[in-house]
Amino acid sequence: MIEELIAALWETLYMVFASTLFSGIIGSVLAILMIVTGPSGLKPNKAVYAVLDVTVNLLRSFPFIILLIAIIPLTRLIAGTSIGSTASIVPLTIAAAPFVARIMEGSLLEVDKGVVEAARSFGASTTQIIFGVMIKEALPALVLDWAVAAINLLGYSAMAGVVGGGGLGDLAIKYGYNRFQTDVMVYSVAVLIIIVQIIQYAGNAVYNKIK
């Protein structure tokens, strides 16, 4: 059973790392677009912002377990299968990207408007303001945002076990629930709790270092 637990742990870490990376990239792009086109953005555009806003809210409104099942055809198209840890990365990324976008947007909006205006007055371009001022100023908060996203994805990865997604959630369902092996369920939950603590500790450490 130890071997199965270790294998499930690696599958979970693989899913969480990959989906955090992909959802972070997609979410960052969406957040920057919303910051630029928002009502008080660098280049306001009501139509573009409305589309982005509705899309993010719509995707965030889906409970993950429903989204997981609803996009099985898309998962098969992208990953070639709907079962396993690699396949689970697709719904995990789609579920987390709008969440990342929204919390990153909030962090970027907290940047002092005076700093942004000062950069504008010196002739800084939109790109320079975004990456040289806003992201730089909001970086400590963004680090915590990514830590929160990774922890959420850890919870989502456990739910992916319901449809054979692999990882600790899958192990807990197969042995802890279906075969009534309570010890496996307890070990799986304990490992998940430890991973959450490690992610949060790492996020806090990086935050304190760069703040």
Tab-separated table of N, CA, C and O in Angstrom, residues 31-111:
chain	number	residue	atom	x	y	z
A	31	ALA	N	-6.067	38.372	-16.743
A	31	ALA	CA	-6.020	39.447	-15.749
A	31	ALA	C	-5.445	40.725	-16.347
A	31	ALA	O	-5.967	41.825	-16.126
A	32	ILE	N	-4.369	40.585	-17.112
A	32	ILE	CA	-3.748	41.760	-17.737
A	32	ILE	C	-4.695	42.404	-18.737
A	32	ILE	O	-4.832	43.633	-18.779
A	33	LEU	N	-5.387	41.568	-19.525
A	33	LEU	CA	-6.352	42.108	-20.490
A	33	LEU	C	-7.485	42.854	-19.783
A	33	LEU	O	-7.927	43.913	-20.244
A	34	MET	N	-7.948	42.310	-18.659
A	34	MET	CA	-9.020	42.973	-17.917
A	34	MET	C	-8.542	44.271	-17.273
A	34	MET	O	-9.282	45.249	-17.204
A	35	ILE	N	-7.295	44.267	-16.812
A	35	ILE	CA	-6.729	45.478	-16.219
A	35	ILE	C	-6.584	46.576	-17.270
A	35	ILE	O	-6.861	47.756	-17.024
A	36	VAL	N	-6.155	46.188	-18.460
A	36	VAL	CA	-5.946	47.163	-19.529
A	36	VAL	C	-7.265	47.704	-20.061
A	36	VAL	O	-7.404	48.906	-20.301
A	37	THR	N	-8.252	46.825	-20.240
A	37	THR	CA	-9.513	47.235	-20.881
A	37	THR	C	-10.610	47.616	-19.892
A	37	THR	O	-11.694	48.015	-20.306
A	38	GLY	N	-10.348	47.478	-18.592
A	38	GLY	CA	-11.356	47.787	-17.582
A	38	GLY	C	-11.754	49.253	-17.556
A	38	GLY	O	-11.116	50.097	-18.197
A	39	PRO	N	-12.828	49.572	-16.815
A	39	PRO	CA	-13.340	50.954	-16.742
A	39	PRO	C	-12.274	51.985	-16.382
A	39	PRO	O	-12.279	53.103	-16.889
A	40	SER	N	-11.350	51.614	-15.495
A	40	SER	CA	-10.275	52.529	-15.104
A	40	SER	C	-8.927	52.037	-15.617
A	40	SER	O	-7.888	52.351	-15.055
A	41	GLY	N	-8.965	51.259	-16.709
A	41	GLY	CA	-7.751	50.663	-17.244
A	41	GLY	C	-6.903	51.622	-18.040
A	41	GLY	O	-7.247	52.793	-18.239
A	42	LEU	N	-5.792	51.089	-18.507
A	42	LEU	CA	-4.857	51.902	-19.279
A	42	LEU	C	-5.432	52.240	-20.655
A	42	LEU	O	-5.175	53.312	-21.196
A	43	LYS	N	-6.202	51.328	-21.219
A	43	LYS	CA	-6.882	51.557	-22.496
A	43	LYS	C	-8.291	50.982	-22.409
A	43	LYS	O	-8.557	49.882	-22.907
A	44	PRO	N	-9.196	51.703	-21.761
A	44	PRO	CA	-10.548	51.184	-21.536
A	44	PRO	C	-11.251	50.768	-22.828
A	44	PRO	O	-11.195	51.466	-23.833
A	45	ASN	N	-11.889	49.615	-22.760
A	45	ASN	CA	-12.665	49.113	-23.896
A	45	ASN	C	-13.833	48.324	-23.316
A	45	ASN	O	-13.667	47.173	-22.900
A	46	LYS	N	-15.007	48.943	-23.293
A	46	LYS	CA	-16.171	48.341	-22.641
A	46	LYS	C	-16.544	46.987	-23.228
A	46	LYS	O	-16.878	46.043	-22.506
A	47	ALA	N	-16.505	46.880	-24.552
A	47	ALA	CA	-16.924	45.646	-25.216
A	47	ALA	C	-15.998	44.484	-24.855
A	47	ALA	O	-16.451	43.394	-24.481
A	48	VAL	N	-14.693	44.707	-24.967
A	48	VAL	CA	-13.724	43.648	-24.674
A	48	VAL	C	-13.789	43.255	-23.206
A	48	VAL	O	-13.802	42.062	-22.864
A	49	TYR	N	-13.862	44.251	-22.335
A	49	TYR	CA	-13.907	43.961	-20.902
A	49	TYR	C	-15.180	43.196	-20.543
A	49	TYR	O	-15.135	42.272	-19.722
A	50	ALA	N	-16.294	43.569	-21.153
A	50	ALA	CA	-17.565	42.881	-20.873
A	50	ALA	C	-17.488	41.412	-21.247
A	50	ALA	O	-17.946	40.539	-20.497
A	51	VAL	N	-16.885	41.114	-22.408
A	51	VAL	CA	-16.743	39.724	-22.856
A	51	VAL	C	-15.854	38.947	-21.884
A	51	VAL	O	-16.182	37.823	-21.475
A	52	LEU	N	-14.727	39.547	-21.509
A	52	LEU	CA	-13.811	38.885	-20.584
A	52	LEU	C	-14.457	38.680	-19.218
A	52	LEU	O	-14.340	37.606	-18.615
A	53	ASP	N	-15.152	39.693	-18.745
A	53	ASP	CA	-15.788	39.642	-17.439
A	53	ASP	C	-16.849	38.544	-17.383
A	53	ASP	O	-16.902	37.758	-16.431
A	54	VAL	N	-17.685	38.486	-18.397
A	54	VAL	CA	-18.740	37.464	-18.454
A	54	VAL	C	-18.142	36.065	-18.574
A	54	VAL	O	-18.602	35.124	-17.915
A	55	THR	N	-17.107	35.931	-19.401
A	55	THR	CA	-16.461	34.625	-19.592
A	55	THR	C	-15.863	34.106	-18.292
A	55	THR	O	-16.063	32.944	-17.914
A	56	VAL	N	-15.150	34.986	-17.589
A	56	VAL	CA	-14.528	34.600	-16.318
A	56	VAL	C	-15.594	34.224	-15.294
A	56	VAL	O	-15.493	33.194	-14.610
A	57	ASN	N	-16.632	35.037	-15.189
A	57	ASN	CA	-17.702	34.754	-14.224
A	57	ASN	C	-18.443	33.469	-14.563
A	57	ASN	O	-18.831	32.703	-13.674
A	58	LEU	N	-18.658	33.237	-15.858
A	58	LEU	CA	-19.373	32.035	-16.296
A	58	LEU	C	-18.602	30.771	-15.946
A	58	LEU	O	-19.160	29.813	-15.394
A	59	LEU	N	-17.303	30.773	-16.235
A	59	LEU	CA	-16.480	29.594	-15.949
A	59	LEU	C	-16.335	29.372	-14.444
A	59	LEU	O	-16.295	28.230	-13.976
A	60	ARG	N	-16.290	30.454	-13.694
A	60	ARG	CA	-16.157	30.329	-12.235
A	60	ARG	C	-17.430	29.814	-11.581
A	60	ARG	O	-17.391	29.272	-10.473
A	61	SER	N	-18.571	29.984	-12.262
A	61	SER	CA	-19.850	29.588	-11.671
A	61	SER	C	-20.095	28.085	-11.731
A	61	SER	O	-20.966	27.565	-11.032
A	62	PHE	N	-19.314	27.358	-12.556
A	62	PHE	CA	-19.495	25.914	-12.686
A	62	PHE	C	-18.860	25.188	-11.502
A	62	PHE	O	-17.667	25.351	-11.254
A	63	PRO	N	-19.606	24.375	-10.768
A	63	PRO	CA	-18.969	23.498	-9.765
A	63	PRO	C	-17.981	22.583	-10.478
A	63	PRO	O	-18.268	22.086	-11.574
A	64	PHE	N	-16.837	22.358	-9.872
A	64	PHE	CA	-15.771	21.634	-10.571
A	64	PHE	C	-16.204	20.237	-11.008
A	64	PHE	O	-15.866	19.793	-12.113
A	65	ILE	N	-16.942	19.533	-10.171
A	65	ILE	CA	-17.314	18.168	-10.507
A	65	ILE	C	-18.200	18.133	-11.751
A	65	ILE	O	-18.116	17.208	-12.567
A	66	ILE	N	-19.046	19.168	-11.931
A	66	ILE	CA	-19.896	19.253	-13.125
A	66	ILE	C	-19.049	19.606	-14.339
A	66	ILE	O	-19.202	19.023	-15.413
A	67	LEU	N	-18.148	20.564	-14.169
A	67	LEU	CA	-17.249	20.949	-15.261
A	67	LEU	C	-16.401	19.761	-15.698
A	67	LEU	O	-16.191	19.531	-16.900
A	68	LEU	N	-15.937	18.998	-14.732
A	68	LEU	CA	-15.086	17.836	-14.994
A	68	LEU	C	-15.775	16.854	-15.940
A	68	LEU	O	-15.160	16.341	-16.880
A	69	ILE	N	-17.056	16.633	-15.700
A	69	ILE	CA	-17.821	15.693	-16.526
A	69	ILE	C	-18.242	16.329	-17.841
A	69	ILE	O	-18.200	15.692	-18.899
A	70	ALA	N	-18.621	17.610	-17.791
A	70	ALA	CA	-19.149	18.289	-18.978
A	70	ALA	C	-18.126	18.407	-20.101
A	70	ALA	O	-18.494	18.376	-21.279
A	71	ILE	N	-16.863	18.555	-19.740
A	71	ILE	CA	-15.850	18.762	-20.790
A	71	ILE	C	-15.053	17.497	-21.101
A	71	ILE	O	-13.958	17.575	-21.674
A	72	ILE	N	-15.604	16.344	-20.764
A	72	ILE	CA	-14.923	15.081	-21.090
A	72	ILE	C	-14.591	14.978	-22.582
A	72	ILE	O	-13.477	14.577	-22.939
A	73	PRO	N	-15.499	15.363	-23.492
A	73	PRO	CA	-15.140	15.315	-24.921
A	73	PRO	C	-13.933	16.197	-25.255
A	73	PRO	O	-13.066	15.804	-26.042
A	74	LEU	N	-13.881	17.389	-24.659
A	74	LEU	CA	-12.747	18.284	-24.892
A	74	LEU	C	-11.469	17.693	-24.306
A	74	LEU	O	-10.397	17.775	-24.920
A	75	THR	N	-11.596	17.083	-23.136
A	75	THR	CA	-10.436	16.445	-22.512
A	75	THR	C	-9.889	15.335	-23.395
A	75	THR	O	-8.674	15.211	-23.582
A	76	ARG	N	-10.784	14.535	-23.949
A	76	ARG	CA	-10.362	13.451	-24.856
A	76	ARG	C	-9.688	14.014	-26.100
A	76	ARG	O	-8.705	13.461	-26.598
A	77	LEU	N	-10.226	15.138	-26.598
A	77	LEU	CA	-9.668	15.754	-27.797
A	77	LEU	C	-8.247	16.250	-27.556
A	77	LEU	O	-7.360	16.089	-28.401
A	78	ILE	N	-8.020	16.856	-26.383
A	78	ILE	CA	-6.711	17.442	-26.075
A	78	ILE	C	-5.712	16.396	-25.583
A	78	ILE	O	-4.558	16.353	-26.037
A	79	ALA	N	-6.149	15.559	-24.646
A	79	ALA	CA	-5.226	14.602	-24.009
A	79	ALA	C	-5.273	13.210	-24.619
A	79	ALA	O	-4.415	12.379	-24.321
A	80	GLY	N	-6.277	12.942	-25.453
A	80	GLY	CA	-6.394	11.617	-26.053
A	80	GLY	C	-7.122	10.617	-25.187
A	80	GLY	O	-7.397	9.496	-25.596
A	81	THR	N	-7.424	11.002	-23.943
A	81	THR	CA	-8.150	10.154	-23.002
A	81	THR	C	-8.809	11.039	-21.955
A	81	THR	O	-8.436	12.210	-21.809
A	82	SER	N	-9.781	10.504	-21.246
A	82	SER	CA	-10.435	11.266	-20.184
A	82	SER	C	-10.105	10.693	-18.809
A	82	SER	O	-10.658	11.128	-17.801
A	83	ILE	N	-9.220	9.709	-18.777
A	83	ILE	CA	-8.850	9.042	-17.529
A	83	ILE	C	-7.356	9.202	-17.290
A	83	ILE	O	-6.559	9.171	-18.224
A	84	GLY	N	-7.010	9.389	-16.026
A	84	GLY	CA	-5.598	9.491	-15.684
A	84	GLY	C	-5.182	10.895	-15.301
A	84	GLY	O	-5.928	11.868	-15.499
A	85	SER	N	-3.989	11.011	-14.745
A	85	SER	CA	-3.510	12.295	-14.232
A	85	SER	C	-3.280	13.319	-15.336
A	85	SER	O	-3.561	14.500	-15.163
A	86	THR	N	-2.771	12.884	-16.488
A	86	THR	CA	-2.532	13.824	-17.579
A	86	THR	C	-3.840	14.409	-18.102
A	86	THR	O	-3.942	15.606	-18.354
A	87	ALA	N	-4.852	13.556	-18.245
A	87	ALA	CA	-6.161	14.018	-18.701
A	87	ALA	C	-6.771	15.001	-17.706
A	87	ALA	O	-7.453	15.959	-18.098
A	88	SER	N	-6.530	14.803	-16.426
A	88	SER	CA	-7.116	15.670	-15.395
A	88	SER	C	-6.580	17.094	-15.454
A	88	SER	O	-7.227	18.026	-14.956
A	89	ILE	N	-5.408	17.269	-16.044
A	89	ILE	CA	-4.813	18.605	-16.135
A	89	ILE	C	-5.706	19.553	-16.943
A	89	ILE	O	-5.784	20.750	-16.655
A	90	VAL	N	-6.408	19.010	-17.935
A	90	VAL	CA	-7.260	19.847	-18.795
A	90	VAL	C	-8.388	20.500	-17.994
A	90	VAL	O	-8.499	21.731	-17.967
A	91	PRO	N	-9.258	19.735	-17.327
A	91	PRO	CA	-10.319	20.386	-16.538
A	91	PRO	C	-9.782	21.204	-15.367
A	91	PRO	O	-10.373	22.233	-15.008
A	92	LEU	N	-8.672	20.755	-14.783
A	92	LEU	CA	-8.083	21.519	-13.677
A	92	LEU	C	-7.661	22.907	-14.148
A	92	LEU	O	-7.892	23.913	-13.470
A	93	THR	N	-7.040	22.965	-15.309
A	93	THR	CA	-6.592	24.241	-15.868
A	93	THR	C	-7.772	25.138	-16.212
A	93	THR	O	-7.775	26.336	-15.890
A	94	ILE	N	-8.782	24.565	-16.849
A	94	ILE	CA	-9.962	25.347	-17.244
A	94	ILE	C	-10.705	25.869	-16.017
A	94	ILE	O	-11.211	26.989	-16.008
A	95	ALA	N	-10.744	25.075	-14.964
A	95	ALA	CA	-11.442	25.490	-13.744
A	95	ALA	C	-10.683	26.577	-12.992
A	95	ALA	O	-11.288	27.499	-12.427
A	96	ALA	N	-9.351	26.475	-12.985
A	96	ALA	CA	-8.543	27.401	-12.181
A	96	ALA	C	-8.207	28.708	-12.883
A	96	ALA	O	-8.026	29.731	-12.221
A	97	ALA	N	-8.104	28.689	-14.218
A	97	ALA	CA	-7.686	29.899	-14.953
A	97	ALA	C	-8.548	31.121	-14.652
A	97	ALA	O	-8.013	32.198	-14.370
A	98	PRO	N	-9.889	31.023	-14.696
A	98	PRO	CA	-10.696	32.210	-14.378
A	98	PRO	C	-10.563	32.650	-12.927
A	98	PRO	O	-10.631	33.848	-12.626
A	99	PHE	N	-10.350	31.695	-12.022
A	99	PHE	CA	-10.144	32.038	-10.617
A	99	PHE	C	-8.848	32.818	-10.448
A	99	PHE	O	-8.800	33.846	-9.764
A	100	VAL	N	-7.790	32.327	-11.099
A	100	VAL	CA	-6.499	33.021	-11.057
A	100	VAL	C	-6.634	34.415	-11.653
A	100	VAL	O	-6.097	35.396	-11.120
A	101	ALA	N	-7.353	34.514	-12.771
A	101	ALA	CA	-7.541	35.811	-13.432
A	101	ALA	C	-8.209	36.811	-12.501
A	101	ALA	O	-7.795	37.973	-12.414
A	102	ARG	N	-9.229	36.360	-11.783
A	102	ARG	CA	-9.978	37.273	-10.923
A	102	ARG	C	-9.164	37.724	-9.714
A	102	ARG	O	-9.172	38.915	-9.357
A	103	ILE	N	-8.450	36.818	-9.076
A	103	ILE	CA	-7.691	37.232	-7.899
A	103	ILE	C	-6.468	38.060	-8.293
A	103	ILE	O	-6.068	38.976	-7.560
A	104	MET	N	-5.893	37.771	-9.466
A	104	MET	CA	-4.775	38.584	-9.936
A	104	MET	C	-5.255	39.976	-10.326
A	104	MET	O	-4.562	40.970	-10.083
A	105	GLU	N	-6.434	40.055	-10.930
A	105	GLU	CA	-6.998	41.356	-11.273
A	105	GLU	C	-7.157	42.203	-10.012
A	105	GLU	O	-6.828	43.392	-9.997
A	106	GLY	N	-7.665	41.569	-8.946
A	106	GLY	CA	-7.837	42.289	-7.680
A	106	GLY	C	-6.520	42.793	-7.124
A	106	GLY	O	-6.433	43.933	-6.651
A	107	SER	N	-5.484	41.979	-7.195
A	107	SER	CA	-4.164	42.384	-6.689
A	107	SER	C	-3.583	43.527	-7.512
A	107	SER	O	-2.994	44.467	-6.969
A	108	LEU	N	-3.746	43.464	-8.833
A	108	LEU	CA	-3.223	44.515	-9.705
A	108	LEU	C	-3.992	45.824	-9.529
A	108	LEU	O	-3.410	46.913	-9.642
A	109	LEU	N	-5.275	45.715	-9.234
A	109	LEU	CA	-6.070	46.929	-9.006
A	109	LEU	C	-5.677	47.639	-7.716
A	109	LEU	O	-5.972	48.830	-7.547
A	110	GLU	N	-5.038	46.911	-6.804
A	110	GLU	CA	-4.616	47.502	-5.536
A	110	GLU	C	-3.346	48.343	-5.663
A	110	GLU	O	-2.966	49.038	-4.728
A	111	VAL	N	-2.694	48.260	-6.815
A	111	VAL	CA	-1.474	49.064	-7.023
A	111	VAL	C	-1.837	50.545	-6.982
A	111	VAL	O	-2.836	50.971	-7.573
